[in-house]
Amino acid sequence: MRESNDSRPPVFVYRGRAIANYGFGNDHPFGPDRHDAFHSELAAAGVGAAVQYAEPRRASVDELALFHTPEYIDRVSQLSQEGRGFLDAGDTPAFPGVFDAASDVVGTTLAAVDAVMRGETRRAFVPIAGLHHAARANAAGFCVFNDCGVAAEYLRKQYGVERVAYVDIDAHHGDGMFYGFEDDPDLLFADIHEDGRFLYPGTGSADETGTGRARGTKLNIPMAPGAGDGDFRVAWERVADYIDKASPDFMIFQCGADSLAGDPLTHLEYSEEAHAAAAGTLCELADIHCEGRIVGTGGGGYDRRNLARAWTRVVQAFAARG
Ligand SMILES: [Zn+2]
């Protein structure tokens, strides 16, 4: 029997300086002001009792090591103490304390997973997270540790959840997730992104469907520069159909807002309606296949107004279906 509106658990939304501080300075596209831009918009939206705010937590080294190599974890720790240099070929600078800041992002996504798996809520959202470029053994594209990758491994180890769906509508291909699980048939991957011939990181062509036993468990949909809501809807039908057939046990949604028109780094032209519609569909599919369990992560988005609106619509869509 369907629960009444009043008995729906609130959506957990994570808020706090620990995750706000993951960033590369206020003048950087990935600046600490992104957190506050979102939370101001969400508060202004008047979500009331539909949202419960929750606190960040820090991931342990053992948790990081569920996805990342020990050598890479040690390297980040070392560069964090030195506070200079780059964690990759030149996109992701080390700053003093970057190790703790990146561990706070991972830990907060794990806190969201815990809240959902313990039945405290069915939907949770972490705005500063979804760091999908980080690979098992290196940083990339502003992403130091891959919270989504750690979360997928954590779900298996901590809760015995095998089939995790990762859905990504950030403008950039989620290469850290794709290659991190390329040969893993139980990580169900669907990613709509700007065609790699026009945008970083250059990967994610339609013929990349997984390797070995995992062949056919990954769906990459490249979009032409300038693609709008109509194009997104067509692509999204394929994602929804794929997820429905894959029947996952848990969903991780990376809803990067850099796919909205006006983003300074990309060339896609969706509106926040794309994010709202995707979040709504995923909740429907989560209700059918995995007891409603979904964690949303903010991902990219470098126009503050865009990210504030898109992520607020995601939280509202989560709340609307309880
Ligand atoms: Zn992005």
PDB file of C-alpha atoms and ligand atoms in Angstrom:
ATOM      1  CA  MET A   1       0.000   0.000   0.000  1.00  0.00           C
ATOM      2  CA  ARG A   2       1.257   3.417  -0.860  1.00  0.00           C
ATOM      3  CA  GLU A   3       2.285   5.596   2.041  1.00  0.00           C
ATOM      4  CA  SER A   4       0.488   8.882   2.521  1.00  0.00           C
ATOM      5  CA  ASN A   5       2.388  12.087   1.831  1.00  0.00           C
ATOM      6  CA  ASP A   6       2.724  12.809   5.513  1.00  0.00           C
ATOM      7  CA  SER A   7       4.552   9.601   6.322  1.00  0.00           C
ATOM      8  CA  ARG A   8       7.184   9.946   3.608  1.00  0.00           C
ATOM      9  CA  PRO A   9      10.675  10.226   5.039  1.00  0.00           C
ATOM     10  CA  PRO A  10      12.377  13.510   4.148  1.00  0.00           C
ATOM     11  CA  VAL A  11      15.141  13.653   1.543  1.00  0.00           C
ATOM     12  CA  PHE A  12      18.519  13.875   3.277  1.00  0.00           C
ATOM     13  CA  VAL A  13      20.553  16.802   1.914  1.00  0.00           C
ATOM     14  CA  TYR A  14      24.136  17.248   3.073  1.00  0.00           C
ATOM     15  CA  ARG A  15      25.394  20.651   4.164  1.00  0.00           C
ATOM     16  CA  GLY A  16      28.518  21.882   5.897  1.00  0.00           C
ATOM     17  CA  ARG A  17      31.859  23.626   5.586  1.00  0.00           C
ATOM     18  CA  ALA A  18      33.684  20.311   5.282  1.00  0.00           C
ATOM     19  CA  ILE A  19      32.253  19.691   1.816  1.00  0.00           C
ATOM     20  CA  ALA A  20      32.064  23.376   0.868  1.00  0.00           C
ATOM     21  CA  ASN A  21      35.804  23.574   1.365  1.00  0.00           C
ATOM     22  CA  TYR A  22      36.524  21.091  -1.407  1.00  0.00           C
ATOM     23  CA  GLY A  23      37.497  23.514  -4.147  1.00  0.00           C
ATOM     24  CA  PHE A  24      40.389  25.310  -5.694  1.00  0.00           C
ATOM     25  CA  GLY A  25      39.819  28.898  -4.593  1.00  0.00           C
ATOM     26  CA  ASN A  26      37.024  31.386  -5.209  1.00  0.00           C
ATOM     27  CA  ASP A  27      38.284  32.388  -8.637  1.00  0.00           C
ATOM     28  CA  HIS A  28      38.439  28.773  -9.796  1.00  0.00           C
ATOM     29  CA  PRO A  29      35.480  27.229 -11.678  1.00  0.00           C
ATOM     30  CA  PHE A  30      35.356  24.594  -8.914  1.00  0.00           C
ATOM     31  CA  GLY A  31      35.261  27.121  -6.073  1.00  0.00           C
ATOM     32  CA  PRO A  32      33.930  26.769  -2.528  1.00  0.00           C
ATOM     33  CA  ASP A  33      31.072  29.192  -3.288  1.00  0.00           C
ATOM     34  CA  ARG A  34      29.258  26.463  -5.269  1.00  0.00           C
ATOM     35  CA  HIS A  35      27.995  24.876  -2.037  1.00  0.00           C
ATOM     36  CA  ASP A  36      26.481  28.122  -0.764  1.00  0.00           C
ATOM     37  CA  ALA A  37      24.913  28.980  -4.141  1.00  0.00           C
ATOM     38  CA  PHE A  38      23.004  25.689  -4.053  1.00  0.00           C
ATOM     39  CA  HIS A  39      21.979  25.873  -0.418  1.00  0.00           C
ATOM     40  CA  SER A  40      20.695  29.447  -0.787  1.00  0.00           C
ATOM     41  CA  GLU A  41      18.521  28.393  -3.718  1.00  0.00           C
ATOM     42  CA  LEU A  42      17.253  25.289  -1.936  1.00  0.00           C
ATOM     43  CA  ALA A  43      16.349  27.293   1.158  1.00  0.00           C
ATOM     44  CA  ALA A  44      14.581  29.897  -0.972  1.00  0.00           C
ATOM     45  CA  ALA A  45      12.563  27.145  -2.664  1.00  0.00           C
ATOM     46  CA  GLY A  46      10.734  26.547   0.606  1.00  0.00           C
ATOM     47  CA  VAL A  47      11.157  22.773   0.730  1.00  0.00           C
ATOM     48  CA  GLY A  48      10.280  22.712   4.427  1.00  0.00           C
ATOM     49  CA  ALA A  49       9.802  19.310   6.029  1.00  0.00           C
ATOM     50  CA  ALA A  50      10.461  17.513   2.744  1.00  0.00           C
ATOM     51  CA  VAL A  51      14.191  17.967   3.371  1.00  0.00           C
ATOM     52  CA  GLN A  52      16.285  17.003   6.363  1.00  0.00           C
ATOM     53  CA  TYR A  53      19.770  18.485   6.519  1.00  0.00           C
ATOM     54  CA  ALA A  54      22.579  16.126   7.410  1.00  0.00           C
ATOM     55  CA  GLU A  55      26.251  16.543   8.291  1.00  0.00           C
ATOM     56  CA  PRO A  56      29.329  15.623   6.278  1.00  0.00           C
ATOM     57  CA  ARG A  57      31.714  12.995   7.570  1.00  0.00           C
ATOM     58  CA  ARG A  58      35.265  12.059   6.634  1.00  0.00           C
ATOM     59  CA  ALA A  59      36.141   8.806   4.858  1.00  0.00           C
ATOM     60  CA  SER A  60      38.823   6.621   6.432  1.00  0.00           C
ATOM     61  CA  VAL A  61      41.891   5.519   4.498  1.00  0.00           C
ATOM     62  CA  ASP A  62      40.481   1.987   4.481  1.00  0.00           C
ATOM     63  CA  GLU A  63      37.326   3.295   2.845  1.00  0.00           C
ATOM     64  CA  LEU A  64      39.291   5.226   0.204  1.00  0.00           C
ATOM     65  CA  ALA A  65      41.223   2.025  -0.499  1.00  0.00           C
ATOM     66  CA  LEU A  66      38.021   0.235  -1.506  1.00  0.00           C
ATOM     67  CA  PHE A  67      38.443   1.999  -4.863  1.00  0.00           C
ATOM     68  CA  HIS A  68      41.829   3.756  -4.921  1.00  0.00           C
ATOM     69  CA  THR A  69      45.280   2.165  -4.923  1.00  0.00           C
ATOM     70  CA  PRO A  70      47.367   2.494  -1.725  1.00  0.00           C
ATOM     71  CA  GLU A  71      50.156   4.146  -3.739  1.00  0.00           C
ATOM     72  CA  TYR A  72      47.841   6.860  -5.010  1.00  0.00           C
ATOM     73  CA  ILE A  73      46.342   7.487  -1.561  1.00  0.00           C
ATOM     74  CA  ASP A  74      49.884   7.897  -0.179  1.00  0.00           C
ATOM     75  CA  ARG A  75      50.767  10.296  -2.980  1.00  0.00           C
ATOM     76  CA  VAL A  76      47.769  12.544  -2.303  1.00  0.00           C
ATOM     77  CA  SER A  77      48.652  12.525   1.390  1.00  0.00           C
ATOM     78  CA  GLN A  78      52.216  13.563   0.626  1.00  0.00           C
ATOM     79  CA  LEU A  79      51.270  16.353  -1.805  1.00  0.00           C
ATOM     80  CA  SER A  80      48.596  17.564   0.621  1.00  0.00           C
ATOM     81  CA  GLN A  81      51.283  18.135   3.248  1.00  0.00           C
ATOM     82  CA  GLU A  82      53.553  19.869   0.763  1.00  0.00           C
ATOM     83  CA  GLY A  83      50.597  21.896  -0.533  1.00  0.00           C
ATOM     84  CA  ARG A  84      51.915  22.430  -4.021  1.00  0.00           C
ATOM     85  CA  GLY A  85      52.271  20.712  -7.386  1.00  0.00           C
ATOM     86  CA  PHE A  86      49.617  18.903  -9.375  1.00  0.00           C
ATOM     87  CA  LEU A  87      47.783  15.672  -8.652  1.00  0.00           C
ATOM     88  CA  ASP A  88      47.506  14.946 -12.363  1.00  0.00           C
ATOM     89  CA  ALA A  89      48.995  16.309 -15.578  1.00  0.00           C
ATOM     90  CA  GLY A  90      48.002  19.877 -14.711  1.00  0.00           C
ATOM     91  CA  ASP A  91      44.228  20.273 -14.134  1.00  0.00           C
ATOM     92  CA  THR A  92      44.025  19.400 -10.464  1.00  0.00           C
ATOM     93  CA  PRO A  93      46.377  21.345  -8.186  1.00  0.00           C
ATOM     94  CA  ALA A  94      47.357  20.106  -4.747  1.00  0.00           C
ATOM     95  CA  PHE A  95      46.550  22.577  -1.971  1.00  0.00           C
ATOM     96  CA  PRO A  96      47.356  22.282   1.732  1.00  0.00           C
ATOM     97  CA  GLY A  97      44.776  19.936   3.224  1.00  0.00           C
ATOM     98  CA  VAL A  98      43.520  18.579  -0.095  1.00  0.00           C
ATOM     99  CA  PHE A  99      43.681  15.046   1.313  1.00  0.00           C
ATOM    100  CA  ASP A 100      41.217  15.815   4.112  1.00  0.00           C
ATOM    101  CA  ALA A 101      38.982  17.913   1.864  1.00  0.00           C
ATOM    102  CA  ALA A 102      38.719  15.124  -0.701  1.00  0.00           C
ATOM    103  CA  SER A 103      38.192  12.551   2.062  1.00  0.00           C
ATOM    104  CA  ASP A 104      35.310  14.648   3.409  1.00  0.00           C
ATOM    105  CA  VAL A 105      33.575  14.492   0.024  1.00  0.00           C
ATOM    106  CA  VAL A 106      33.928  10.715  -0.127  1.00  0.00           C
ATOM    107  CA  GLY A 107      32.840  10.269   3.485  1.00  0.00           C
ATOM    108  CA  THR A 108      29.735  12.371   2.925  1.00  0.00           C
ATOM    109  CA  THR A 109      28.636  10.286  -0.040  1.00  0.00           C
ATOM    110  CA  LEU A 110      29.183   7.207   2.148  1.00  0.00           C
ATOM    111  CA  ALA A 111      27.087   8.849   4.879  1.00  0.00           C
ATOM    112  CA  ALA A 112      24.311   9.271   2.318  1.00  0.00           C
ATOM    113  CA  VAL A 113      24.629   5.597   1.345  1.00  0.00           C
ATOM    114  CA  ASP A 114      24.462   4.617   5.021  1.00  0.00           C
ATOM    115  CA  ALA A 115      21.350   6.742   5.627  1.00  0.00           C
ATOM    116  CA  VAL A 116      19.577   5.082   2.710  1.00  0.00           C
ATOM    117  CA  MET A 117      20.725   1.535   3.487  1.00  0.00           C
ATOM    118  CA  ARG A 118      19.752   1.874   7.163  1.00  0.00           C
ATOM    119  CA  GLY A 119      16.284   2.982   6.123  1.00  0.00           C
ATOM    120  CA  GLU A 120      16.554   6.490   7.574  1.00  0.00           C
ATOM    121  CA  THR A 121      15.546   7.820   4.163  1.00  0.00           C
ATOM    122  CA  ARG A 122      15.170   6.473   0.637  1.00  0.00           C
ATOM    123  CA  ARG A 123      16.697   9.417  -1.228  1.00  0.00           C
ATOM    124  CA  ALA A 124      19.719  11.533  -0.372  1.00  0.00           C
ATOM    125  CA  PHE A 125      21.627  14.296  -2.130  1.00  0.00           C
ATOM    126  CA  VAL A 126      25.219  15.481  -1.696  1.00  0.00           C
ATOM    127  CA  PRO A 127      25.895  18.717  -3.606  1.00  0.00           C
ATOM    128  CA  ILE A 128      29.696  18.748  -3.556  1.00  0.00           C
ATOM    129  CA  ALA A 129      30.360  15.205  -4.734  1.00  0.00           C
ATOM    130  CA  GLY A 130      30.134  13.138  -7.898  1.00  0.00           C
ATOM    131  CA  LEU A 131      33.870  13.515  -8.577  1.00  0.00           C
ATOM    132  CA  HIS A 132      33.638  11.179 -11.534  1.00  0.00           C
ATOM    133  CA  HIS A 133      36.974  11.820 -13.263  1.00  0.00           C
ATOM    134  CA  ALA A 134      39.200  10.475 -10.487  1.00  0.00           C
ATOM    135  CA  ALA A 135      40.622   7.087 -11.473  1.00  0.00           C
ATOM    136  CA  ARG A 136      41.692   4.287  -9.171  1.00  0.00           C
ATOM    137  CA  ALA A 137      45.328   5.422  -9.394  1.00  0.00           C
ATOM    138  CA  ASN A 138      45.222   9.121 -10.288  1.00  0.00           C
ATOM    139  CA  ALA A 139      43.386  12.426 -10.019  1.00  0.00           C
ATOM    140  CA  ALA A 140      41.828  14.083 -13.060  1.00  0.00           C
ATOM    141  CA  GLY A 141      39.680  17.076 -13.966  1.00  0.00           C
ATOM    142  CA  PHE A 142      39.292  18.685 -10.498  1.00  0.00           C
ATOM    143  CA  CYS A 143      38.559  15.251  -8.987  1.00  0.00           C
ATOM    144  CA  VAL A 144      40.958  13.888  -6.358  1.00  0.00           C
ATOM    145  CA  PHE A 145      39.055  10.927  -4.889  1.00  0.00           C
ATOM    146  CA  ASN A 146      36.101   9.346  -6.685  1.00  0.00           C
ATOM    147  CA  ASP A 147      33.275   9.284  -4.130  1.00  0.00           C
ATOM    148  CA  CYS A 148      30.960   7.414  -6.517  1.00  0.00           C
ATOM    149  CA  GLY A 149      33.552   4.711  -7.139  1.00  0.00           C
ATOM    150  CA  VAL A 150      34.208   4.296  -3.419  1.00  0.00           C
ATOM    151  CA  ALA A 151      30.436   4.239  -2.778  1.00  0.00           C
ATOM    152  CA  ALA A 152      29.863   1.438  -5.294  1.00  0.00           C
ATOM    153  CA  GLU A 153      32.572  -0.697  -3.681  1.00  0.00           C
ATOM    154  CA  TYR A 154      31.348   0.242  -0.188  1.00  0.00           C
ATOM    155  CA  LEU A 155      27.806  -0.899  -1.040  1.00  0.00           C
ATOM    156  CA  ARG A 156      29.206  -4.315  -1.883  1.00  0.00           C
ATOM    157  CA  LYS A 157      31.516  -4.672   1.090  1.00  0.00           C
ATOM    158  CA  GLN A 158      29.375  -3.085   3.772  1.00  0.00           C
ATOM    159  CA  TYR A 159      25.910  -4.141   2.646  1.00  0.00           C
ATOM    160  CA  GLY A 160      26.330  -6.968   0.139  1.00  0.00           C
ATOM    161  CA  VAL A 161      24.619  -4.899  -2.568  1.00  0.00           C
ATOM    162  CA  GLU A 162      25.959  -6.252  -5.854  1.00  0.00           C
ATOM    163  CA  ARG A 163      24.237  -4.521  -8.738  1.00  0.00           C
ATOM    164  CA  VAL A 164      24.755  -0.782  -8.527  1.00  0.00           C
ATOM    165  CA  ALA A 165      23.526   1.515 -11.301  1.00  0.00           C
ATOM    166  CA  TYR A 166      25.565   4.645 -11.956  1.00  0.00           C
ATOM    167  CA  VAL A 167      23.751   7.243 -14.077  1.00  0.00           C
ATOM    168  CA  ASP A 168      25.617  10.383 -15.144  1.00  0.00           C
ATOM    169  CA  ILE A 169      24.205  13.428 -16.991  1.00  0.00           C
ATOM    170  CA  ASP A 170      27.169  15.754 -16.364  1.00  0.00           C
ATOM    171  CA  ALA A 171      28.427  17.330 -19.617  1.00  0.00           C
ATOM    172  CA  HIS A 172      31.723  15.484 -19.196  1.00  0.00           C
ATOM    173  CA  HIS A 173      32.098  11.734 -19.603  1.00  0.00           C
ATOM    174  CA  GLY A 174      32.414   9.946 -16.251  1.00  0.00           C
ATOM    175  CA  ASP A 175      35.681   8.338 -17.272  1.00  0.00           C
ATOM    176  CA  GLY A 176      36.836   7.536 -13.723  1.00  0.00           C
ATOM    177  CA  MET A 177      33.719   5.449 -13.217  1.00  0.00           C
ATOM    178  CA  PHE A 178      33.688   3.952 -16.702  1.00  0.00           C
ATOM    179  CA  TYR A 179      37.288   2.762 -16.759  1.00  0.00           C
ATOM    180  CA  GLY A 180      37.248   1.946 -13.040  1.00  0.00           C
ATOM    181  CA  PHE A 181      34.515  -0.621 -13.700  1.00  0.00           C
ATOM    182  CA  GLU A 182      34.940  -1.297 -17.418  1.00  0.00           C
ATOM    183  CA  ASP A 183      35.276  -5.045 -16.889  1.00  0.00           C
ATOM    184  CA  ASP A 184      32.803  -5.291 -14.001  1.00  0.00           C
ATOM    185  CA  PRO A 185      29.399  -6.641 -15.107  1.00  0.00           C
ATOM    186  CA  ASP A 186      27.642  -5.650 -11.868  1.00  0.00           C
ATOM    187  CA  LEU A 187      28.342  -1.917 -12.185  1.00  0.00           C
ATOM    188  CA  LEU A 188      25.591  -0.779 -14.521  1.00  0.00           C
ATOM    189  CA  PHE A 189      26.733   2.412 -16.185  1.00  0.00           C
ATOM    190  CA  ALA A 190      24.748   4.927 -18.238  1.00  0.00           C
ATOM    191  CA  ASP A 191      26.242   8.284 -19.210  1.00  0.00           C
ATOM    192  CA  ILE A 192      24.920  11.079 -21.446  1.00  0.00           C
ATOM    193  CA  HIS A 193      27.692  13.591 -22.137  1.00  0.00           C
ATOM    194  CA  GLU A 194      29.050  16.008 -24.707  1.00  0.00           C
ATOM    195  CA  ASP A 195      30.837  14.174 -27.522  1.00  0.00           C
ATOM    196  CA  GLY A 196      34.470  13.615 -26.545  1.00  0.00           C
ATOM    197  CA  ARG A 197      35.687  15.081 -29.809  1.00  0.00           C
ATOM    198  CA  PHE A 198      34.644  18.490 -28.493  1.00  0.00           C
ATOM    199  CA  LEU A 199      35.092  18.287 -24.725  1.00  0.00           C
ATOM    200  CA  TYR A 200      37.346  16.943 -21.978  1.00  0.00           C
ATOM    201  CA  PRO A 201      38.109  14.104 -21.276  1.00  0.00           C
ATOM    202  CA  GLY A 202      37.614  12.970 -24.882  1.00  0.00           C
ATOM    203  CA  THR A 203      36.263   9.504 -24.027  1.00  0.00           C
ATOM    204  CA  GLY A 204      32.830   7.860 -23.916  1.00  0.00           C
ATOM    205  CA  SER A 205      32.090   6.971 -27.518  1.00  0.00           C
ATOM    206  CA  ALA A 206      28.988   4.886 -28.167  1.00  0.00           C
ATOM    207  CA  ASP A 207      31.009   1.770 -28.939  1.00  0.00           C
ATOM    208  CA  GLU A 208      32.524   1.723 -25.436  1.00  0.00           C
ATOM    209  CA  THR A 209      30.125  -0.771 -23.847  1.00  0.00           C
ATOM    210  CA  GLY A 210      32.376  -2.566 -21.364  1.00  0.00           C
ATOM    211  CA  THR A 211      34.955  -5.301 -21.753  1.00  0.00           C
ATOM    212  CA  GLY A 212      35.074  -9.067 -21.167  1.00  0.00           C
ATOM    213  CA  ARG A 213      32.148 -10.319 -19.075  1.00  0.00           C
ATOM    214  CA  ALA A 214      30.988  -6.717 -18.713  1.00  0.00           C
ATOM    215  CA  ARG A 215      30.430  -6.201 -22.428  1.00  0.00           C
ATOM    216  CA  GLY A 216      27.003  -4.641 -22.891  1.00  0.00           C
ATOM    217  CA  THR A 217      26.667  -3.425 -19.285  1.00  0.00           C
ATOM    218  CA  LYS A 218      27.771   0.132 -20.076  1.00  0.00           C
ATOM    219  CA  LEU A 219      25.827   2.695 -22.091  1.00  0.00           C
ATOM    220  CA  ASN A 220      27.624   5.780 -23.424  1.00  0.00           C
ATOM    221  CA  ILE A 221      25.583   8.389 -25.284  1.00  0.00           C
ATOM    222  CA  PRO A 222      27.646  11.254 -26.751  1.00  0.00           C
ATOM    223  CA  MET A 223      25.725  14.436 -27.551  1.00  0.00           C
ATOM    224  CA  ALA A 224      26.566  17.021 -30.210  1.00  0.00           C
ATOM    225  CA  PRO A 225      27.568  20.498 -29.002  1.00  0.00           C
ATOM    226  CA  GLY A 226      24.437  22.632 -28.755  1.00  0.00           C
ATOM    227  CA  ALA A 227      22.145  19.729 -27.814  1.00  0.00           C
ATOM    228  CA  GLY A 228      19.064  20.923 -25.920  1.00  0.00           C
ATOM    229  CA  ASP A 229      16.189  19.503 -23.871  1.00  0.00           C
ATOM    230  CA  GLY A 230      14.589  17.781 -26.879  1.00  0.00           C
ATOM    231  CA  ASP A 231      17.825  15.945 -27.674  1.00  0.00           C
ATOM    232  CA  PHE A 232      18.227  15.055 -24.033  1.00  0.00           C
ATOM    233  CA  ARG A 233      14.721  13.562 -23.861  1.00  0.00           C
ATOM    234  CA  VAL A 234      15.481  11.245 -26.777  1.00  0.00           C
ATOM    235  CA  ALA A 235      18.744  10.092 -25.205  1.00  0.00           C
ATOM    236  CA  TRP A 236      17.144   9.763 -21.779  1.00  0.00           C
ATOM    237  CA  GLU A 237      14.547   7.292 -23.089  1.00  0.00           C
ATOM    238  CA  ARG A 238      17.421   4.930 -23.856  1.00  0.00           C
ATOM    239  CA  VAL A 239      18.903   5.382 -20.386  1.00  0.00           C
ATOM    240  CA  ALA A 240      15.565   4.768 -18.670  1.00  0.00           C
ATOM    241  CA  ASP A 241      14.960   1.659 -20.766  1.00  0.00           C
ATOM    242  CA  TYR A 242      18.454   0.364 -20.033  1.00  0.00           C
ATOM    243  CA  ILE A 243      18.145   0.903 -16.273  1.00  0.00           C
ATOM    244  CA  ASP A 244      14.692  -0.674 -16.227  1.00  0.00           C
ATOM    245  CA  LYS A 245      16.005  -3.805 -17.953  1.00  0.00           C
ATOM    246  CA  ALA A 246      19.174  -3.906 -15.821  1.00  0.00           C
ATOM    247  CA  SER A 247      17.132  -3.999 -12.591  1.00  0.00           C
ATOM    248  CA  PRO A 248      19.741  -2.608 -10.172  1.00  0.00           C
ATOM    249  CA  ASP A 249      19.759  -2.913  -6.373  1.00  0.00           C
ATOM    250  CA  PHE A 250      20.883   0.691  -5.745  1.00  0.00           C
ATOM    251  CA  MET A 251      21.244   3.858  -7.822  1.00  0.00           C
ATOM    252  CA  ILE A 252      23.894   6.550  -7.818  1.00  0.00           C
ATOM    253  CA  PHE A 253      22.949   9.625  -9.870  1.00  0.00           C
ATOM    254  CA  GLN A 254      25.644  12.097 -10.922  1.00  0.00           C
ATOM    255  CA  CYS A 255      23.659  15.155 -11.983  1.00  0.00           C
ATOM    256  CA  GLY A 256      26.357  17.593 -13.074  1.00  0.00           C
ATOM    257  CA  ALA A 257      24.837  20.948 -13.988  1.00  0.00           C
ATOM    258  CA  ASP A 258      27.501  21.848 -16.529  1.00  0.00           C
ATOM    259  CA  SER A 259      25.206  20.413 -19.210  1.00  0.00           C
ATOM    260  CA  LEU A 260      22.915  23.457 -18.865  1.00  0.00           C
ATOM    261  CA  ALA A 261      23.025  26.319 -21.374  1.00  0.00           C
ATOM    262  CA  GLY A 262      25.446  29.032 -20.335  1.00  0.00           C
ATOM    263  CA  ASP A 263      28.027  26.881 -18.593  1.00  0.00           C
ATOM    264  CA  PRO A 264      31.443  28.492 -19.113  1.00  0.00           C
ATOM    265  CA  LEU A 265      33.276  25.212 -19.782  1.00  0.00           C
ATOM    266  CA  THR A 266      30.931  23.159 -21.995  1.00  0.00           C
ATOM    267  CA  HIS A 267      28.684  23.430 -25.052  1.00  0.00           C
ATOM    268  CA  LEU A 268      25.454  21.646 -24.140  1.00  0.00           C
ATOM    269  CA  GLU A 269      22.237  23.643 -23.818  1.00  0.00           C
ATOM    270  CA  TYR A 270      19.785  21.792 -21.592  1.00  0.00           C
ATOM    271  CA  SER A 271      17.607  23.574 -19.072  1.00  0.00           C
ATOM    272  CA  GLU A 272      17.100  22.393 -15.484  1.00  0.00           C
ATOM    273  CA  GLU A 273      13.987  20.580 -16.761  1.00  0.00           C
ATOM    274  CA  ALA A 274      16.357  17.852 -17.981  1.00  0.00           C
ATOM    275  CA  HIS A 275      17.672  17.314 -14.460  1.00  0.00           C
ATOM    276  CA  ALA A 276      14.191  17.401 -12.923  1.00  0.00           C
ATOM    277  CA  ALA A 277      12.847  14.877 -15.431  1.00  0.00           C
ATOM    278  CA  ALA A 278      15.823  12.547 -15.064  1.00  0.00           C
ATOM    279  CA  ALA A 279      15.576  12.606 -11.260  1.00  0.00           C
ATOM    280  CA  GLY A 280      11.846  11.885 -11.416  1.00  0.00           C
ATOM    281  CA  THR A 281      12.277   8.916 -13.754  1.00  0.00           C
ATOM    282  CA  LEU A 282      15.100   7.468 -11.670  1.00  0.00           C
ATOM    283  CA  CYS A 283      12.923   7.652  -8.548  1.00  0.00           C
ATOM    284  CA  GLU A 284      10.168   5.749 -10.396  1.00  0.00           C
ATOM    285  CA  LEU A 285      12.656   3.095 -11.492  1.00  0.00           C
ATOM    286  CA  ALA A 286      14.214   2.964  -8.014  1.00  0.00           C
ATOM    287  CA  ASP A 287      10.748   2.329  -6.575  1.00  0.00           C
ATOM    288  CA  ILE A 288      10.248  -0.556  -9.001  1.00  0.00           C
ATOM    289  CA  HIS A 289      13.669  -2.176  -8.710  1.00  0.00           C
ATOM    290  CA  CYS A 290      15.462  -1.183  -5.517  1.00  0.00           C
ATOM    291  CA  GLU A 291      13.054  -0.123  -2.800  1.00  0.00           C
ATOM    292  CA  GLY A 292      13.435   3.484  -3.856  1.00  0.00           C
ATOM    293  CA  ARG A 293      17.116   3.700  -2.938  1.00  0.00           C
ATOM    294  CA  ILE A 294      18.969   6.496  -4.707  1.00  0.00           C
ATOM    295  CA  VAL A 295      21.829   8.844  -3.829  1.00  0.00           C
ATOM    296  CA  GLY A 296      22.247  11.969  -5.963  1.00  0.00           C
ATOM    297  CA  THR A 297      25.580  13.765  -6.261  1.00  0.00           C
ATOM    298  CA  GLY A 298      26.055  17.273  -7.615  1.00  0.00           C
ATOM    299  CA  GLY A 299      28.971  16.733  -9.984  1.00  0.00           C
ATOM    300  CA  GLY A 300      30.116  19.575 -12.208  1.00  0.00           C
ATOM    301  CA  GLY A 301      28.450  22.881 -12.977  1.00  0.00           C
ATOM    302  CA  TYR A 302      30.378  26.109 -13.139  1.00  0.00           C
ATOM    303  CA  ASP A 303      27.615  28.670 -13.628  1.00  0.00           C
ATOM    304  CA  ARG A 304      26.413  29.181 -10.046  1.00  0.00           C
ATOM    305  CA  ARG A 305      22.836  30.026 -10.986  1.00  0.00           C
ATOM    306  CA  ASN A 306      22.572  26.926 -13.169  1.00  0.00           C
ATOM    307  CA  LEU A 307      23.887  24.542 -10.566  1.00  0.00           C
ATOM    308  CA  ALA A 308      21.698  26.066  -7.852  1.00  0.00           C
ATOM    309  CA  ARG A 309      18.563  25.628  -9.949  1.00  0.00           C
ATOM    310  CA  ALA A 310      19.366  22.210 -11.402  1.00  0.00           C
ATOM    311  CA  TRP A 311      20.284  20.610  -8.076  1.00  0.00           C
ATOM    312  CA  THR A 312      17.295  22.176  -6.323  1.00  0.00           C
ATOM    313  CA  ARG A 313      15.039  20.640  -8.972  1.00  0.00           C
ATOM    314  CA  VAL A 314      16.673  17.259  -8.371  1.00  0.00           C
ATOM    315  CA  VAL A 315      15.989  17.496  -4.626  1.00  0.00           C
ATOM    316  CA  GLN A 316      12.411  18.592  -5.313  1.00  0.00           C
ATOM    317  CA  ALA A 317      11.934  15.634  -7.683  1.00  0.00           C
ATOM    318  CA  PHE A 318      13.301  13.268  -5.006  1.00  0.00           C
ATOM    319  CA  ALA A 319      10.930  14.816  -2.461  1.00  0.00           C
ATOM    320  CA  ALA A 320       7.903  14.715  -4.770  1.00  0.00           C
ATOM    321  CA  ARG A 321       8.041  10.937  -4.910  1.00  0.00           C
ATOM    322  CA  GLY A 322       8.971  10.541  -1.272  1.00  0.00           C
TER     323      GLY A 322
HETATM  324 ZN    ZN B   1      31.476  18.076 -15.806  1.00  0.00          ZN
END
